[in-house]
CSV table of C-alpha atoms in Angstrom, one decimal:
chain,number,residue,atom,x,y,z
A,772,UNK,CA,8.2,-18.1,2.9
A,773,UNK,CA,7.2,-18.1,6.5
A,774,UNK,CA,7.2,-14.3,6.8
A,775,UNK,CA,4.7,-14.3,3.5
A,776,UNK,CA,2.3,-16.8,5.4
A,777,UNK,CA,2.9,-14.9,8.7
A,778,UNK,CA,1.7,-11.8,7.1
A,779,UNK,CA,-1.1,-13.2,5.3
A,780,UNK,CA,-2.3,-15.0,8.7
A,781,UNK,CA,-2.2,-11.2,10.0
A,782,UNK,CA,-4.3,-9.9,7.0
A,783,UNK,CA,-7.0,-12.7,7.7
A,784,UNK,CA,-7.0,-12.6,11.2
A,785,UNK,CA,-7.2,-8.8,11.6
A,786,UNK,CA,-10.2,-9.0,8.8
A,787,UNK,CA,-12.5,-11.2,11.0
A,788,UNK,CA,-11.9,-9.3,14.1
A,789,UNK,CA,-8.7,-11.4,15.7
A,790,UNK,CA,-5.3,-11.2,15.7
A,791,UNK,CA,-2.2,-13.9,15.5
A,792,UNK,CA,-2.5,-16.0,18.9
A,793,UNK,CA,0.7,-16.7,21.0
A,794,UNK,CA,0.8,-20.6,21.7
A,795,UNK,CA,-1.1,-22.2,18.7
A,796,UNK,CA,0.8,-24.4,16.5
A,797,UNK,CA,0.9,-22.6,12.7
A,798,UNK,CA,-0.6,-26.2,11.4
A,799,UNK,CA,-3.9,-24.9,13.2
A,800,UNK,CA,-4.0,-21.3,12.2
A,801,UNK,CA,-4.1,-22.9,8.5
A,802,UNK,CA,-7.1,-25.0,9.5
A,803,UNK,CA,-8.8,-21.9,11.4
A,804,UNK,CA,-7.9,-19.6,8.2
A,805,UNK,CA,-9.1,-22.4,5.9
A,806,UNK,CA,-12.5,-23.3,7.6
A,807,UNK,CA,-13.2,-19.3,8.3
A,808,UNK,CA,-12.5,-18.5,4.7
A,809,UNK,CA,-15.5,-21.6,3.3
A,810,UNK,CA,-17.7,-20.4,6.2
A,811,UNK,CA,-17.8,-16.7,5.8
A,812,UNK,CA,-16.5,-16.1,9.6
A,813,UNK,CA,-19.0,-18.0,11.0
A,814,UNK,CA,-17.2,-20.6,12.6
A,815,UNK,CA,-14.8,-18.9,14.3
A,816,UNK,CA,-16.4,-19.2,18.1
A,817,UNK,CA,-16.1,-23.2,16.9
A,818,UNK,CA,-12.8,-23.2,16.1
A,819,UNK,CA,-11.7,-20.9,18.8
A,820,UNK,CA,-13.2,-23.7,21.7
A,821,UNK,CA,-10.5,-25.9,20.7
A,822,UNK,CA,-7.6,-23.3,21.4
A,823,UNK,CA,-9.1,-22.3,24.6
A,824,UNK,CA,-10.5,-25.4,25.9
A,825,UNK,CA,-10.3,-27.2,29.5
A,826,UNK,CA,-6.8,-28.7,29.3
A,827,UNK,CA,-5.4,-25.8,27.8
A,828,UNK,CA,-6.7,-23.0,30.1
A,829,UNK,CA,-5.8,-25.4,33.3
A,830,UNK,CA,-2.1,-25.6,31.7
A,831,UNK,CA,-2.0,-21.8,31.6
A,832,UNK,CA,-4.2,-21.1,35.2
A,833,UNK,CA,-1.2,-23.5,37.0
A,834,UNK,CA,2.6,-23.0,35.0
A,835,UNK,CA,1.6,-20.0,33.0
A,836,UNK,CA,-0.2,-16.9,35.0
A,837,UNK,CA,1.3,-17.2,38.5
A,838,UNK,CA,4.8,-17.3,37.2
A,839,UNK,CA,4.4,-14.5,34.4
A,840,UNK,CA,5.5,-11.1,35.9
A,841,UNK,CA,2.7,-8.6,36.0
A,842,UNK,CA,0.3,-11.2,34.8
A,843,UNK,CA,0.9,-12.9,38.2
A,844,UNK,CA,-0.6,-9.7,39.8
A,845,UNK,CA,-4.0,-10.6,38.5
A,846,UNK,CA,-3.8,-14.9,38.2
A,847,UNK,CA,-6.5,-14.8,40.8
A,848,UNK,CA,-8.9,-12.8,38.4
A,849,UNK,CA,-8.0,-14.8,35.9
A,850,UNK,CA,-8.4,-18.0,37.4
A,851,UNK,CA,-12.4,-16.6,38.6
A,852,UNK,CA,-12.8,-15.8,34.8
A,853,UNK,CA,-11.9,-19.1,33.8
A,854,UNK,CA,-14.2,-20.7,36.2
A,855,UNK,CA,-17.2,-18.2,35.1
A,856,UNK,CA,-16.6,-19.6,31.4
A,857,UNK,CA,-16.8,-22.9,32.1
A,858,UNK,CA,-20.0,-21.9,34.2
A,859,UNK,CA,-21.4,-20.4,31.0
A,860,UNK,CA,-21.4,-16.9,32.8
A,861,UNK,CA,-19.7,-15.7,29.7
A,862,UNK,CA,-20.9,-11.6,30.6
A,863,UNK,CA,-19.2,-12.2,33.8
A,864,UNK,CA,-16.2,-14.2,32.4
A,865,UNK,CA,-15.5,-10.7,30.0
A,866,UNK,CA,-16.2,-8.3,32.6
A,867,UNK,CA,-13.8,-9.7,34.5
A,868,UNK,CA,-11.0,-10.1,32.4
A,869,UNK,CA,-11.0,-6.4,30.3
A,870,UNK,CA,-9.9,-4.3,33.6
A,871,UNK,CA,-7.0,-7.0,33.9
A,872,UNK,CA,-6.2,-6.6,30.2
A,873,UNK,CA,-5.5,-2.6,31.0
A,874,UNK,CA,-3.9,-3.3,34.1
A,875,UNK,CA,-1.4,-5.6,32.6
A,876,UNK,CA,-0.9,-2.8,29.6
A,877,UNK,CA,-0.4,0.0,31.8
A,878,UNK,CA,2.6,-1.8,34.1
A,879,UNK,CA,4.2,-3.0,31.3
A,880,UNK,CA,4.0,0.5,29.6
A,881,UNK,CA,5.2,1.6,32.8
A,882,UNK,CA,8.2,-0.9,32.7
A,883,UNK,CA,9.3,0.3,29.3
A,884,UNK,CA,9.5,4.1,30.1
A,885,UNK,CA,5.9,4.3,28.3
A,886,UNK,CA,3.8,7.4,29.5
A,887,UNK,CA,0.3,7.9,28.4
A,888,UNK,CA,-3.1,8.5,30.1
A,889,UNK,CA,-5.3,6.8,27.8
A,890,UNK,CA,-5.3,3.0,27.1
A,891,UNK,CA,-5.9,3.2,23.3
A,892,UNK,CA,-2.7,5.0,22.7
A,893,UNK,CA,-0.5,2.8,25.2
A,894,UNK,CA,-1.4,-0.5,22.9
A,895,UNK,CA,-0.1,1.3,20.0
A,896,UNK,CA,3.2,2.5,21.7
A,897,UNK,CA,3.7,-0.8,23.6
A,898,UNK,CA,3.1,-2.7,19.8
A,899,UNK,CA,5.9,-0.1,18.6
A,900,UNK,CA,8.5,-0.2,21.0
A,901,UNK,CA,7.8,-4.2,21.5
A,902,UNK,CA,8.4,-4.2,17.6
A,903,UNK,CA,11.5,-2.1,17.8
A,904,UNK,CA,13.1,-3.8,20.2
A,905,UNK,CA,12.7,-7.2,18.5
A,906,UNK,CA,14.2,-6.2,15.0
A,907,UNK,CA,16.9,-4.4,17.0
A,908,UNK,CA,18.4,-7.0,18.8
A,909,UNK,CA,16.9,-10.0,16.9
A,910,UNK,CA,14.6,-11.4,19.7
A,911,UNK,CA,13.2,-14.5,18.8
A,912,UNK,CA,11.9,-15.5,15.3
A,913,UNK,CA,11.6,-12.1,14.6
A,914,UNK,CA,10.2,-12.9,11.0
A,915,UNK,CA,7.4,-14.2,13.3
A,916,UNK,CA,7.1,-12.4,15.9
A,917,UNK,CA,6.6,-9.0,14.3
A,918,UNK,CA,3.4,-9.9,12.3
A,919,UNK,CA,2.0,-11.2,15.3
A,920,UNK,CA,2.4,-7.7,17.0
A,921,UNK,CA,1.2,-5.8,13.9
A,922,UNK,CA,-2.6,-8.1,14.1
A,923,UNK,CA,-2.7,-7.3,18.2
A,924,UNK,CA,-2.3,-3.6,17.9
A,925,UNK,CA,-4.7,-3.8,14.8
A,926,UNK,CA,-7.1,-6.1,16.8
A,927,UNK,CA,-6.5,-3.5,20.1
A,928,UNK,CA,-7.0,-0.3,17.9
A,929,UNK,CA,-9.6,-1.1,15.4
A,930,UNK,CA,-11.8,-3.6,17.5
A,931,UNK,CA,-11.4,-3.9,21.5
A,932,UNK,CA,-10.8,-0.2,22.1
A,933,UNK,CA,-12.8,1.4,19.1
A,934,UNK,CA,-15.6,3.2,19.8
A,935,UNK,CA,-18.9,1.0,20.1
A,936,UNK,CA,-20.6,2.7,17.4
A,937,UNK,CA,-18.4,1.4,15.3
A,938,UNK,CA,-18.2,-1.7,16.1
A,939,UNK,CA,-19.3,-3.4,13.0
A,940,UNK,CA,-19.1,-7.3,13.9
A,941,UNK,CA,-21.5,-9.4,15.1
A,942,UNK,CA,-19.8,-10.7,18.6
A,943,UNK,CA,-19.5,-7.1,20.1
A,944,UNK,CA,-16.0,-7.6,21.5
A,945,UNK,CA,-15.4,-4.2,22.4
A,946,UNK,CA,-14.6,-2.3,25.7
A,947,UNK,CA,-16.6,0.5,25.4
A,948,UNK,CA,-19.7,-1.5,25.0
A,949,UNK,CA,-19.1,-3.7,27.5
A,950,UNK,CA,-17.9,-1.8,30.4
A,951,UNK,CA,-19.9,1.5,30.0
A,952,UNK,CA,-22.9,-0.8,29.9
A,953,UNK,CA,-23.9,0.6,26.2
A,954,UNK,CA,-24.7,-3.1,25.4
A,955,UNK,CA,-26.9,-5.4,27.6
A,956,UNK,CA,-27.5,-9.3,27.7
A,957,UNK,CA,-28.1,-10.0,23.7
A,958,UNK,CA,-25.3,-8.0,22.3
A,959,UNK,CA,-22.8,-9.5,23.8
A,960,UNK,CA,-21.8,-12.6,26.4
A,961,UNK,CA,-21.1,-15.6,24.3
A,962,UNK,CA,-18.3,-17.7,24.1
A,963,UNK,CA,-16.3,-15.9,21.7
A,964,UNK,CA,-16.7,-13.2,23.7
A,965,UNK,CA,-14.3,-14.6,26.2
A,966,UNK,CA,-11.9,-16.4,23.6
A,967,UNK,CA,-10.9,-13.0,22.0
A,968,UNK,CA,-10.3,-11.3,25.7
A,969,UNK,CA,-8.6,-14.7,27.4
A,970,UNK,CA,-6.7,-14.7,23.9
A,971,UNK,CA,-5.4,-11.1,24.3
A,972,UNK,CA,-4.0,-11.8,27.8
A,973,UNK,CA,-2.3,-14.4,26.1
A,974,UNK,CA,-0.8,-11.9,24.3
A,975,UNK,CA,0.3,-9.8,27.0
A,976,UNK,CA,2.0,-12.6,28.2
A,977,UNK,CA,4.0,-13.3,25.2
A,978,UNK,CA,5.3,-9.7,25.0
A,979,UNK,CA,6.6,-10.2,28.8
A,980,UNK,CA,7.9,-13.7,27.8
A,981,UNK,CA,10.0,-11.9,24.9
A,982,UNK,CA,12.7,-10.5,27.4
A,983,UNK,CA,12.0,-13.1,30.3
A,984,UNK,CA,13.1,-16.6,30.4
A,985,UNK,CA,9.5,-18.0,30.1
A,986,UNK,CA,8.8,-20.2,27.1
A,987,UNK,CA,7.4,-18.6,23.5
A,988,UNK,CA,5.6,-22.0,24.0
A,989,UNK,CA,2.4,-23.2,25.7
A,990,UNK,CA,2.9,-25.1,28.9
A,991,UNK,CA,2.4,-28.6,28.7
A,992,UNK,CA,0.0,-30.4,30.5
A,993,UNK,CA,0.4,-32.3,33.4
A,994,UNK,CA,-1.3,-34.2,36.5
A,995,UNK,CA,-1.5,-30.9,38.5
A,996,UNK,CA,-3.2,-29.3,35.2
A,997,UNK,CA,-5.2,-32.5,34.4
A,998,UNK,CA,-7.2,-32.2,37.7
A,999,UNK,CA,-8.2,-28.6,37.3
A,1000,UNK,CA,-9.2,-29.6,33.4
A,1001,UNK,CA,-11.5,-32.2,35.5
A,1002,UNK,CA,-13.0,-29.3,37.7
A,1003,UNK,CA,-13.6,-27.0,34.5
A,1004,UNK,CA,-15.6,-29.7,32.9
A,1005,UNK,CA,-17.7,-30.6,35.8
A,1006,UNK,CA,-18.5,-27.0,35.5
A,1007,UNK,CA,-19.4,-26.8,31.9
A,1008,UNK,CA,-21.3,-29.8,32.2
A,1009,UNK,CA,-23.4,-28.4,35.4
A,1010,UNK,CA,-24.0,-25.2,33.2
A,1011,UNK,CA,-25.5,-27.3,30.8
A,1012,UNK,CA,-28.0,-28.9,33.5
């Protein structure tokens, strides 16, 4: 039963330009699949802010990045994206966080014997061997957990990393676009924009996590997280000012 609703979150998921998100309770993705399914996709952006809010992104900027290895390499970066966000600086917020996205790939590629020159490719080997490595030695919920890596490599293959040109959603989440400056202010640069990048370092995160002791879960939040939740706020509210 839960591998039949894992794959059909994938299906749905991958159609509107998204993939299965590490750290979200499966009560939620039902909401989110629900409410995009009445809306026609419209919603998503919505529905995304309360994933990726204040007191979650603190929770992962102080117990999650600086303790994830590779993704500790580029917390800093991370952290500045966050704050850009928050700022409403949401071209900067994206810019910032795609060059981590292919760092991140490329070490961990690295770290599985993984040799390629081109990013596109790596994704679909990293997806694979990730994949492989799960059902062989039953890593985790594997039922879950193999789903989920089918929907990133779709959502790396067929909508971050395919060519601009055919890029045929409305948000422009896509590298080549963004980063060889073939779109400019209106195409792209709005929240969901960073929740779809911020998401898939997520990701990367859960793929380290799944042969590191570091929790398939999201870290809780606490007084340390609570008072950078406060700082992100003030900062949303001053970009609203």
């Amino acid at each position: 039963m839960l591998e039949n609703i894992m794959d059909f979150f994938q299906k749905t998921f991958n159609d509107v330009g998204w993939f299965i998100p590490p750290y979200v309770r499966i009560g939620y993705l039902i909401d989110i699949i629900k409410d995009v399914n009445l809306n026609e996709h419209n919603n998503l952006e919505e529905l995304l802010s309360h994933i990726y809010n204040a007191d979650g992104l603190s929770a992962m900027v102080v117990h999650r990045y600086p303790f994830v290895p590779i993704i500790s390499e580029y917390s800093q970066i991370i952290s500045e994206s966050i704050k850009a966000h928050f700022l409403g600086l949401h071209h900067i917020a994206v810019s910032g966080l795609i060059p981590v996205v292919e760092g991140v790939a490329r070490k961990i590629a690295e770290s599985k014997g993984i040799q390629e020159e081109y990013i596109k490719p790596i994704f679909i080997k990293l997806s694979e061997h990730t994949k492989d490595d799960v059902e062989k030695n039953q890593l985790g919920m594997v039922s879950e957990i193999i789903p989920m890596l089918e929907s990133f490599k779709n959502f790396a293959t067929n909508n971050l990393y395919i060519k601009s040109q055919k890029y045929s959603l409305e948000d422009k989440t896509n590298r080549h676009g963004i980063l060889h400056g073939e779109y400019s202010d209106g195409d792209y640069g709005k929240p969901i924009n960073f929740y779809k990048v911020i998401g898939f370092i997520d990701f990367l995160c859960f793929i380290i996590s799944i042969r590191e002791s570091i929790s398939f879960f999201a870290p809780d939040i606490t007084v340390k997280s609570q008072q950078l939740s406060r700082i992100y706020k003030k900062l949303e509210t001053l970009a609203k000012t």
